[in-house]
Amino acid sequence: MVKVSIKNAGKVYDIELELTDTGKTFKEKIQELTLIPPQRQKILVKGGKVQDEATIESLNLSLKAPIMVLGTPDKDLPTKPVEKQVFLEDLNSSQLYKIDNEPSGLINLGNTCYLNSSMQVLFQIKDIADRLKNYNTTSSGAGSLSPQESLTSALKGVFSQMSQKQQNINPTLFLTILRNVYPQFAERSETGHFKQQDAEEAYSQILTALNNTLKIEDYFKLSFKATSKCLALPDAESTVTYEDASKLNCHISIQTNFLRDGLLSGLKETIEKYNDTLQSNTEYEINRTITRLPKYLTVQFVRFYWKRDTQKKSKILRKVQFPFELDLAEMLDDSIKQEKVSVRDNIRKVEKDNSDMIRDFKKAKRTNDSTIQLQQQQEEEEMKLLSIKTKFQDDLKAALPSIDLETVTENPSSVYQLQAIISHKGASADSGHYQAFVKDPLDLDGDKWWKFNDDKVSVIEKDKIEQLAGGGESDNALILLYKGIGL
């Protein structure tokens, strides 16, 4: 005898079953509790369907978490009394909090949009958020913390508030410590006000501090094989070196229309250096191929450059389109390409097998207004998402038995999905406005995104994200954060 829990319409029911019972018996017991006829039941279990003739033992049902059951009750069967409708204006703050799923905004403390947007993107990196949650300094007291330990502790406090979805968070302590650790962010104008800073510099410097305290470098590390050839001596043997980086650069020229163009351009360069055979300086062509892909890929649009006549960082406004799904297969070294492409193809098959469940989830709509029902619906949606994601992960593990998807720091495939963006509006890095755009993790198709304009948080659709490609002084994507597909 086993006890299985199911969840339907916000309520959890326990069902006792024999291991020799059939799927048909399971469905009949569900009908007794929920009034949903077997033909209307959709039971979210691994494999997608519960066959009538299958035994309970063969279904491997979860005994730890409730199994989500969807479907509409039979109108001809007795139903429970109608609950009294509750209106939003009658709710207290704790009830509203349970329904509100809006993420936290960060208060602008005076030209600090560069920092707010960077923190919003970093907060989306689950491995950082998890490590910060468990971070404890080993120093004997607060006064003996190193600067980077203090910065990490302060960021832990901000992320803790963000994880609780508190609104209008004030990051003053973190900002103060950041300016002490990295004095460039404390630069003031002639009028005494703190200057606008570069979001990419803030993003990178925070990661540098976290690398020191949380040891997260491998989550972001790219490795390259660089082949250098002297152009003046075509028959001379090429030299090979190896190097690491924390991001990919998208260089922008008049030929750059797509992210791919800029990335390929960044992997190839011509430099001048001394040649012993020629006894003079000569040009060398360097071609790089990628030998390691990180779990999280940071891509920087190299839009800012130093303009001598104005003595300022000016901005390249050219439109450069970027994909929501980025495949780097053509940029990989031959030593890893075949393996990465094989894993990519296996993940694609798993995605295709799970597409029906995702499609059914998207078709489901909220049908009631009652507050209690809203809470139940939110819980139900979260359970459905958990069921879908759990099934997807289980299927991935089965398809990729040699890869530990929970602890891996390297992307096992060549494909990434876009998670977040830092944008810049204006013509100069020293002015303008930075914002963050983050994909809603509860939206399986990525159609819903959150826009963070400091403490103002709003929802936008996917087509608005495409407009961040640039082409003027409006919002231009500056930093793209991608995550390995299936991770």
Coordinates of C-alpha atoms in Angstrom, one line a residue:
M1 CA 0.0 0.0 0.0
V2 CA 1.3 3.5 -0.9
K3 CA -0.1 6.9 -0.2
V4 CA 0.0 9.4 -3.2
S5 CA -0.9 13.0 -2.9
I6 CA -2.6 14.9 -5.8
K7 CA -3.3 18.6 -6.2
N8 CA -6.3 20.1 -8.0
A9 CA -7.7 23.6 -7.9
G10 CA -5.5 24.6 -5.0
K11 CA -6.4 21.6 -2.8
V12 CA -4.3 18.6 -1.9
Y13 CA -5.8 15.1 -1.6
D14 CA -4.3 11.9 -0.4
I15 CA -5.1 8.6 -2.2
E16 CA -4.2 5.1 -0.9
L17 CA -3.3 2.6 -3.6
E18 CA -2.0 -0.9 -3.9
L19 CA 1.1 -1.4 -6.1
T20 CA -0.9 -3.8 -8.2
D21 CA -3.8 -1.3 -8.8
T22 CA -4.1 0.0 -12.3
G23 CA -4.1 3.5 -13.8
K24 CA -7.9 3.1 -14.2
T25 CA -8.3 2.6 -10.5
F26 CA -6.2 5.7 -9.8
K27 CA -8.3 7.8 -12.1
E28 CA -11.5 6.6 -10.5
K29 CA -10.3 7.5 -7.1
I30 CA -9.3 11.0 -8.5
Q31 CA -12.9 11.3 -9.8
E32 CA -14.3 10.5 -6.3
L33 CA -12.3 13.4 -4.8
T34 CA -12.4 16.0 -7.6
L35 CA -15.5 15.1 -9.6
I36 CA -13.3 15.2 -12.7
P37 CA -14.3 12.3 -15.1
P38 CA -11.3 10.1 -16.2
Q39 CA -11.6 11.2 -19.8
R40 CA -11.0 14.8 -18.7
Q41 CA -8.2 14.2 -16.3
K42 CA -4.7 15.3 -17.2
I43 CA -2.3 13.9 -14.7
L44 CA 1.2 15.5 -14.8
V45 CA 3.6 12.6 -14.3
K46 CA 6.8 11.5 -16.0
G47 CA 5.9 10.1 -19.4
G48 CA 3.0 12.4 -19.8
K49 CA 0.1 9.9 -19.7
V50 CA -1.3 7.4 -17.3
Q51 CA -2.5 4.4 -19.2
D52 CA -5.6 2.5 -17.8
E53 CA -3.9 -0.9 -17.9
A54 CA -0.6 0.3 -16.3
T55 CA 0.1 -0.8 -12.7
I56 CA 0.8 1.8 -10.0
E57 CA 4.2 0.2 -9.4
S58 CA 5.2 0.8 -13.1
L59 CA 4.2 4.4 -13.0
N60 CA 6.9 5.4 -10.5
L61 CA 4.6 8.0 -9.0
S62 CA 6.2 10.7 -6.7
L63 CA 5.6 10.1 -3.1
K64 CA 7.2 13.3 -1.9
A65 CA 5.5 16.1 -3.8
P66 CA 1.8 16.3 -4.8
I67 CA 1.0 15.3 -8.4
M68 CA -0.8 18.0 -10.4
V69 CA -4.2 17.0 -11.8
L70 CA -5.9 19.2 -14.3
G71 CA -9.5 19.0 -15.7
T72 CA -13.0 20.3 -15.2
P73 CA -15.5 18.6 -13.0
D74 CA -18.7 17.0 -14.4
K75 CA -21.5 19.6 -14.1
D76 CA -24.1 16.8 -13.5
L77 CA -22.3 15.6 -10.3
P78 CA -22.8 17.3 -6.9
T79 CA -20.5 20.2 -6.3
K80 CA -19.3 22.0 -3.2
P81 CA -21.1 25.2 -2.1
V82 CA -20.0 28.4 -4.0
E83 CA -17.5 30.4 -2.0
K84 CA -18.2 34.0 -1.2
Q85 CA -16.4 36.3 -3.6
V86 CA -13.6 38.4 -2.0
F87 CA -12.4 41.7 -3.6
L88 CA -8.9 42.9 -3.8
E89 CA -9.7 46.1 -1.9
D90 CA -10.8 44.0 1.0
L91 CA -7.5 42.2 1.4
N92 CA -4.9 42.9 4.0
S93 CA -1.2 43.4 3.1
S94 CA -0.2 39.7 3.8
Q95 CA -3.0 38.4 1.5
L96 CA -2.0 40.8 -1.3
Y97 CA 1.6 39.8 -0.9
K98 CA 0.8 36.1 -1.7
I99 CA -0.9 37.1 -4.9
D100 CA 1.6 39.7 -6.2
N101 CA 4.4 38.0 -8.2
E102 CA 6.1 41.2 -9.2
P103 CA 9.9 41.3 -8.6
S104 CA 11.7 44.0 -6.6
G105 CA 12.8 47.3 -7.9
L106 CA 15.9 49.2 -6.7
I107 CA 15.9 52.9 -5.7
N108 CA 18.1 55.2 -7.8
L109 CA 20.4 56.9 -5.3
G110 CA 21.7 59.5 -7.8
N111 CA 23.0 58.3 -11.1
T112 CA 23.1 54.7 -9.9
C113 CA 20.9 53.2 -12.7
Y114 CA 24.2 51.5 -13.9
L115 CA 24.4 49.7 -10.6
N116 CA 20.7 48.8 -10.3
S117 CA 20.6 47.3 -13.8
S118 CA 23.7 45.3 -13.1
M119 CA 22.3 43.9 -9.8
Q120 CA 19.0 42.9 -11.5
V121 CA 20.9 40.8 -14.0
L122 CA 23.2 39.2 -11.5
F123 CA 20.2 38.4 -9.3
Q124 CA 18.9 36.2 -12.2
I125 CA 22.0 33.9 -12.0
K126 CA 20.6 31.2 -9.7
D127 CA 24.0 29.8 -8.8
I128 CA 25.2 33.2 -7.5
A129 CA 21.9 33.7 -5.6
D130 CA 22.2 30.3 -4.0
R131 CA 25.8 30.7 -3.0
L132 CA 25.1 34.1 -1.5
K133 CA 22.2 32.7 0.5
N134 CA 24.6 30.3 2.2
Y135 CA 27.5 32.7 2.4
N136 CA 29.1 33.2 5.8
T137 CA 32.4 35.0 6.4
T138 CA 35.0 33.2 8.3
S139 CA 36.5 36.3 9.8
S140 CA 36.4 36.9 13.5
G141 CA 34.3 40.0 13.3
A142 CA 32.8 42.6 11.1
G143 CA 35.7 44.9 11.5
S144 CA 38.2 42.3 10.2
L145 CA 36.3 41.5 7.0
S146 CA 38.3 42.1 3.8
P147 CA 36.8 44.7 1.4
Q148 CA 35.5 42.0 -1.0
E149 CA 34.0 40.0 1.9
S150 CA 32.2 43.1 3.0
L151 CA 30.9 43.7 -0.5
T152 CA 29.7 40.1 -0.8
S153 CA 27.9 40.3 2.6
A154 CA 26.2 43.6 1.5
L155 CA 25.1 42.0 -1.8
K156 CA 23.7 39.1 0.2
G157 CA 21.5 41.5 2.1
V158 CA 20.2 43.1 -1.1
F159 CA 19.5 39.8 -2.7
S160 CA 17.7 38.5 0.4
Q161 CA 15.3 41.4 0.2
M162 CA 14.9 40.8 -3.6
S163 CA 14.1 37.2 -3.0
Q164 CA 11.3 38.2 -0.6
K165 CA 10.0 40.4 -3.4
Q166 CA 10.1 43.5 -1.2
Q167 CA 9.4 46.7 -3.1
N168 CA 11.6 49.8 -3.6
I169 CA 14.7 48.3 -2.0
N170 CA 17.4 50.8 -1.0
P171 CA 20.9 49.5 -1.8
T172 CA 22.8 52.3 0.1
L173 CA 25.1 50.0 2.1
F174 CA 26.1 48.0 -0.9
L175 CA 26.8 51.2 -2.9
T176 CA 28.9 52.7 -0.1
I177 CA 31.0 49.6 0.1
L178 CA 31.3 49.3 -3.7
R179 CA 32.7 52.9 -3.9
N180 CA 35.2 52.1 -1.1
V181 CA 36.4 48.9 -2.9
Y182 CA 36.4 50.4 -6.4
P183 CA 37.0 54.1 -6.1
Q184 CA 36.1 54.8 -9.8
F185 CA 32.5 54.5 -8.8
A186 CA 32.9 57.4 -6.3
E187 CA 33.9 59.9 -9.0
R188 CA 32.1 63.2 -8.8
S189 CA 31.3 66.0 -11.2
E190 CA 32.4 69.6 -10.9
T191 CA 29.1 70.3 -9.1
G192 CA 29.9 67.6 -6.5
H193 CA 27.3 65.1 -7.7
F194 CA 28.3 61.4 -8.3
K195 CA 28.9 60.8 -11.9
Q196 CA 27.1 58.3 -14.1
Q197 CA 29.2 55.2 -14.6
D198 CA 29.5 52.3 -17.0
A199 CA 27.2 49.4 -16.2
E200 CA 29.6 46.9 -17.8
E201 CA 32.3 48.0 -15.5
A202 CA 30.0 47.6 -12.5
Y203 CA 28.8 44.2 -13.6
S204 CA 32.4 43.0 -14.2
Q205 CA 33.8 44.4 -11.0
I206 CA 31.1 42.8 -8.9
L207 CA 31.8 39.5 -10.5
T208 CA 35.5 39.9 -9.8
A209 CA 34.7 40.4 -6.1
L210 CA 32.3 37.4 -6.1
N211 CA 35.0 35.2 -7.8
N212 CA 37.2 36.0 -4.9
T213 CA 34.7 35.1 -2.2
L214 CA 32.3 32.6 -3.8
K215 CA 34.6 30.9 -6.3
I216 CA 32.2 31.2 -9.2
E217 CA 34.7 31.8 -12.0
D218 CA 34.0 28.4 -13.7
Y219 CA 30.4 29.4 -14.3
F220 CA 31.5 32.2 -16.6
K221 CA 34.9 31.1 -17.9
L222 CA 35.5 30.8 -21.7
S223 CA 38.6 29.1 -23.0
F224 CA 40.2 29.7 -26.4
K225 CA 42.9 28.2 -28.6
A226 CA 44.7 31.1 -30.4
T227 CA 46.6 30.3 -33.6
S228 CA 49.0 33.1 -34.6
K229 CA 50.5 33.3 -38.1
C230 CA 53.0 35.7 -39.6
L231 CA 51.5 37.2 -42.7
A232 CA 54.9 38.2 -44.1
L233 CA 56.1 34.5 -43.9
P234 CA 53.2 32.4 -45.1
D235 CA 55.3 29.2 -45.0
A236 CA 56.4 29.7 -41.4
E237 CA 54.9 27.5 -38.8
S238 CA 52.0 28.9 -36.8
T239 CA 52.2 29.2 -33.0
V240 CA 49.4 28.0 -30.7
T241 CA 48.6 29.5 -27.3
Y242 CA 45.7 29.1 -24.9
E243 CA 43.8 31.8 -23.1
D244 CA 40.7 32.4 -20.9
A245 CA 38.1 35.2 -20.8
S246 CA 34.9 35.9 -18.8
K247 CA 32.8 37.2 -21.7
L248 CA 32.5 37.3 -25.5
N249 CA 32.8 40.7 -27.2
C250 CA 30.6 41.7 -30.1
H251 CA 32.7 44.1 -32.1
I252 CA 30.6 46.6 -34.2
S253 CA 31.7 47.9 -37.6
I254 CA 29.7 49.1 -40.7
Q255 CA 29.4 45.4 -41.7
T256 CA 27.9 44.3 -38.4
N257 CA 24.2 43.6 -38.7
F258 CA 23.8 40.6 -36.5
L259 CA 25.4 39.4 -33.2
R260 CA 27.0 36.5 -35.0
D261 CA 28.9 38.9 -37.3
G262 CA 30.4 40.8 -34.3
L263 CA 31.3 37.6 -32.4
L264 CA 33.1 36.1 -35.3
S265 CA 34.9 39.4 -35.8
G266 CA 36.0 39.3 -32.2
L267 CA 37.6 35.9 -32.6
K268 CA 39.9 37.2 -35.4
E269 CA 42.4 40.1 -35.2
T270 CA 45.6 41.4 -36.8
I271 CA 48.4 42.7 -34.6
E272 CA 51.9 44.0 -35.2
K273 CA 54.8 42.6 -33.3
Y274 CA 58.5 41.9 -33.7
N275 CA 59.7 39.0 -35.8
D276 CA 63.1 37.5 -35.1
T277 CA 63.6 36.1 -38.6
L278 CA 62.8 39.4 -40.3
Q279 CA 64.4 41.5 -37.6
S280 CA 61.6 43.9 -37.7
N281 CA 57.9 44.5 -36.7
T282 CA 55.4 42.7 -38.9
E283 CA 51.7 41.8 -39.0
Y284 CA 50.4 38.6 -37.4
E285 CA 46.9 37.2 -37.9
I286 CA 45.4 35.6 -34.8
N287 CA 42.4 33.2 -35.1
R288 CA 40.7 31.9 -32.0
T289 CA 38.4 28.9 -31.5
I290 CA 36.5 28.2 -28.3
T291 CA 37.6 25.2 -26.3
R292 CA 35.3 25.7 -23.2
L293 CA 31.8 27.1 -23.0
P294 CA 30.5 28.3 -19.5
K295 CA 27.1 27.6 -18.0
Y296 CA 26.4 31.4 -18.1
L297 CA 27.6 33.3 -21.1
T298 CA 28.1 37.1 -20.9
V299 CA 28.1 38.9 -24.3
Q300 CA 29.2 42.6 -24.4
F301 CA 28.4 44.8 -27.3
V302 CA 31.5 47.0 -27.7
R303 CA 29.5 50.2 -28.3
F304 CA 31.6 52.7 -26.4
Y305 CA 34.9 54.1 -27.6
W306 CA 37.1 57.0 -26.5
K307 CA 36.6 60.1 -28.7
R308 CA 39.6 62.4 -28.5
D309 CA 37.9 65.7 -29.6
T310 CA 35.3 65.5 -26.9
Q311 CA 37.4 63.6 -24.4
K312 CA 34.4 61.3 -23.7
K313 CA 33.3 57.8 -24.2
S314 CA 31.1 58.0 -27.3
K315 CA 28.6 55.4 -28.4
I316 CA 28.2 53.4 -31.6
L317 CA 24.4 53.5 -32.3
R318 CA 24.4 50.9 -35.1
K319 CA 21.5 48.4 -35.0
V320 CA 22.8 44.9 -34.3
Q321 CA 20.2 42.2 -34.0
F322 CA 20.6 39.4 -31.4
P323 CA 18.9 36.0 -31.1
F324 CA 16.9 34.6 -28.1
E325 CA 18.6 31.3 -28.8
L326 CA 22.3 31.5 -29.6
D327 CA 24.2 28.5 -31.1
L328 CA 28.0 28.8 -31.0
A329 CA 28.7 25.5 -32.8
E330 CA 30.6 27.2 -35.7
M331 CA 32.9 29.0 -33.3
L332 CA 34.0 25.9 -31.4
D333 CA 37.3 24.2 -31.7
D334 CA 37.3 20.8 -33.5
S335 CA 38.3 19.1 -30.3
I336 CA 34.9 19.8 -28.7
K337 CA 32.6 20.6 -31.5
Q338 CA 31.3 17.1 -32.2
E339 CA 30.5 16.3 -28.6
K340 CA 28.7 19.7 -28.0
V341 CA 26.6 19.3 -31.2
S342 CA 25.6 15.8 -30.2
V343 CA 24.4 16.9 -26.8
R344 CA 22.6 19.8 -28.4
D345 CA 20.7 17.4 -30.7
N346 CA 19.7 15.2 -27.7
I347 CA 18.4 18.2 -25.8
R348 CA 16.3 19.2 -28.8
K349 CA 14.6 15.8 -28.9
V350 CA 13.7 16.1 -25.2
E351 CA 12.3 19.6 -25.8
K352 CA 10.2 18.3 -28.6
D353 CA 8.8 15.5 -26.5
N354 CA 7.8 18.0 -23.8
S355 CA 6.2 20.5 -26.2
D356 CA 2.7 19.1 -25.8
M357 CA 2.7 19.6 -22.0
I358 CA 3.9 23.1 -22.4
R359 CA 1.2 23.8 -25.0
D360 CA -1.5 22.6 -22.7
F361 CA -0.1 24.8 -19.9
K362 CA -0.3 27.9 -22.1
K363 CA -3.9 27.2 -23.1
A364 CA -5.0 27.1 -19.5
K365 CA -6.5 30.5 -18.4
R366 CA -7.6 32.0 -15.1
T367 CA -11.4 31.8 -14.9
N368 CA -12.3 33.2 -11.5
D369 CA -11.9 36.5 -9.6
S370 CA -12.2 35.4 -5.9
T371 CA -9.1 36.1 -3.9
I372 CA -9.0 32.7 -2.4
Q373 CA -9.3 31.3 -5.9
L374 CA -6.6 33.6 -7.2
Q375 CA -4.2 32.2 -4.5
Q376 CA -5.2 28.7 -5.4
Q377 CA -4.7 29.4 -9.1
Q378 CA -1.2 30.8 -8.4
E379 CA -0.3 27.8 -6.4
E380 CA -1.7 25.5 -9.1
E381 CA 0.3 27.3 -11.8
E382 CA 3.5 27.0 -9.7
M383 CA 2.8 23.3 -9.2
K384 CA 2.2 22.8 -13.0
L385 CA 5.5 24.7 -13.7
L386 CA 7.3 22.5 -11.2
S387 CA 5.8 19.4 -12.7
I388 CA 6.8 20.4 -16.3
K389 CA 10.3 21.4 -15.3
T390 CA 10.8 18.3 -13.2
K391 CA 9.7 16.1 -16.1
F392 CA 12.0 18.0 -18.4
Q393 CA 15.0 17.6 -16.1
D394 CA 14.2 13.9 -15.5
D395 CA 14.1 13.3 -19.3
L396 CA 17.3 15.3 -19.8
K397 CA 19.1 13.2 -17.2
A398 CA 17.9 10.0 -18.9
A399 CA 19.1 11.4 -22.3
L400 CA 22.4 12.6 -20.9
P401 CA 23.4 10.1 -18.2
S402 CA 27.1 11.0 -18.1
I403 CA 26.4 14.7 -17.3
D404 CA 25.4 16.0 -13.8
L405 CA 23.2 18.8 -14.8
E406 CA 22.8 20.1 -11.3
T407 CA 26.5 20.7 -10.6
V408 CA 27.9 21.3 -14.0
T409 CA 29.7 24.7 -14.5
E410 CA 30.3 24.1 -18.2
N411 CA 27.6 24.2 -21.0
P412 CA 27.5 20.6 -22.3
S413 CA 25.9 21.8 -25.6
S414 CA 26.6 24.6 -28.0
V415 CA 23.3 26.4 -27.4
Y416 CA 22.3 29.2 -25.1
Q417 CA 19.0 30.9 -24.2
L418 CA 18.8 34.6 -23.5
Q419 CA 18.0 35.3 -19.8
A420 CA 18.6 39.0 -19.2
I421 CA 19.8 42.3 -20.8
I422 CA 21.4 45.5 -19.6
S423 CA 20.5 48.4 -22.0
H424 CA 21.7 51.9 -22.4
K425 CA 19.8 54.9 -23.6
G426 CA 21.8 58.0 -24.8
A427 CA 24.9 58.8 -26.8
S428 CA 27.6 58.6 -24.2
A429 CA 28.6 56.2 -21.4
D430 CA 29.0 59.1 -19.0
S431 CA 25.4 60.1 -19.4
G432 CA 22.1 58.6 -20.5
H433 CA 20.2 55.9 -18.6
Y434 CA 20.6 52.1 -18.0
Q435 CA 17.8 49.6 -17.6
A436 CA 17.5 45.9 -17.1
F437 CA 15.3 43.4 -18.9
V438 CA 14.8 39.9 -17.5
K439 CA 12.9 37.0 -18.9
D440 CA 10.1 35.8 -16.5
P441 CA 11.2 32.4 -15.2
L442 CA 7.6 31.4 -14.8
D443 CA 6.9 31.9 -18.6
L444 CA 8.0 28.7 -20.4
D445 CA 8.0 30.3 -23.8
G446 CA 9.9 33.4 -22.9
D447 CA 7.1 35.7 -24.2
K448 CA 6.9 37.7 -20.9
W449 CA 9.7 39.9 -19.7
W450 CA 10.2 42.2 -16.8
K451 CA 11.5 45.7 -17.4
F452 CA 13.5 47.3 -14.5
N453 CA 13.7 51.0 -14.6
D454 CA 15.3 51.4 -11.2
D455 CA 12.3 51.1 -8.7
K456 CA 9.7 51.0 -11.5
V457 CA 9.0 47.5 -12.6
S458 CA 6.7 46.6 -15.5
V459 CA 5.8 43.8 -17.9
I460 CA 6.7 43.9 -21.6
E461 CA 6.3 41.4 -24.4
K462 CA 9.0 39.6 -26.3
D463 CA 8.7 41.8 -29.4
K464 CA 9.8 44.8 -27.3
I465 CA 13.0 43.0 -26.4
E466 CA 13.8 42.7 -30.1
Q467 CA 13.7 46.5 -30.3
L468 CA 16.8 46.7 -28.1
A469 CA 18.9 45.9 -31.1
G470 CA 19.6 49.6 -31.4
G471 CA 19.8 52.0 -34.3
G472 CA 19.4 55.3 -32.4
E473 CA 19.8 56.9 -29.0
S474 CA 16.9 54.9 -27.6
D475 CA 17.6 51.8 -25.5
N476 CA 20.4 49.7 -27.0
A477 CA 21.4 46.3 -25.6
L478 CA 24.8 46.6 -24.0
I479 CA 25.1 43.3 -22.0
L480 CA 23.4 40.0 -22.9
L481 CA 23.3 37.2 -20.3
Y482 CA 22.7 33.8 -21.8
K483 CA 22.3 30.4 -20.0
G484 CA 23.1 27.0 -21.4
I485 CA 20.0 25.3 -22.8
G486 CA 18.6 22.7 -20.4
L487 CA 20.6 23.9 -17.4

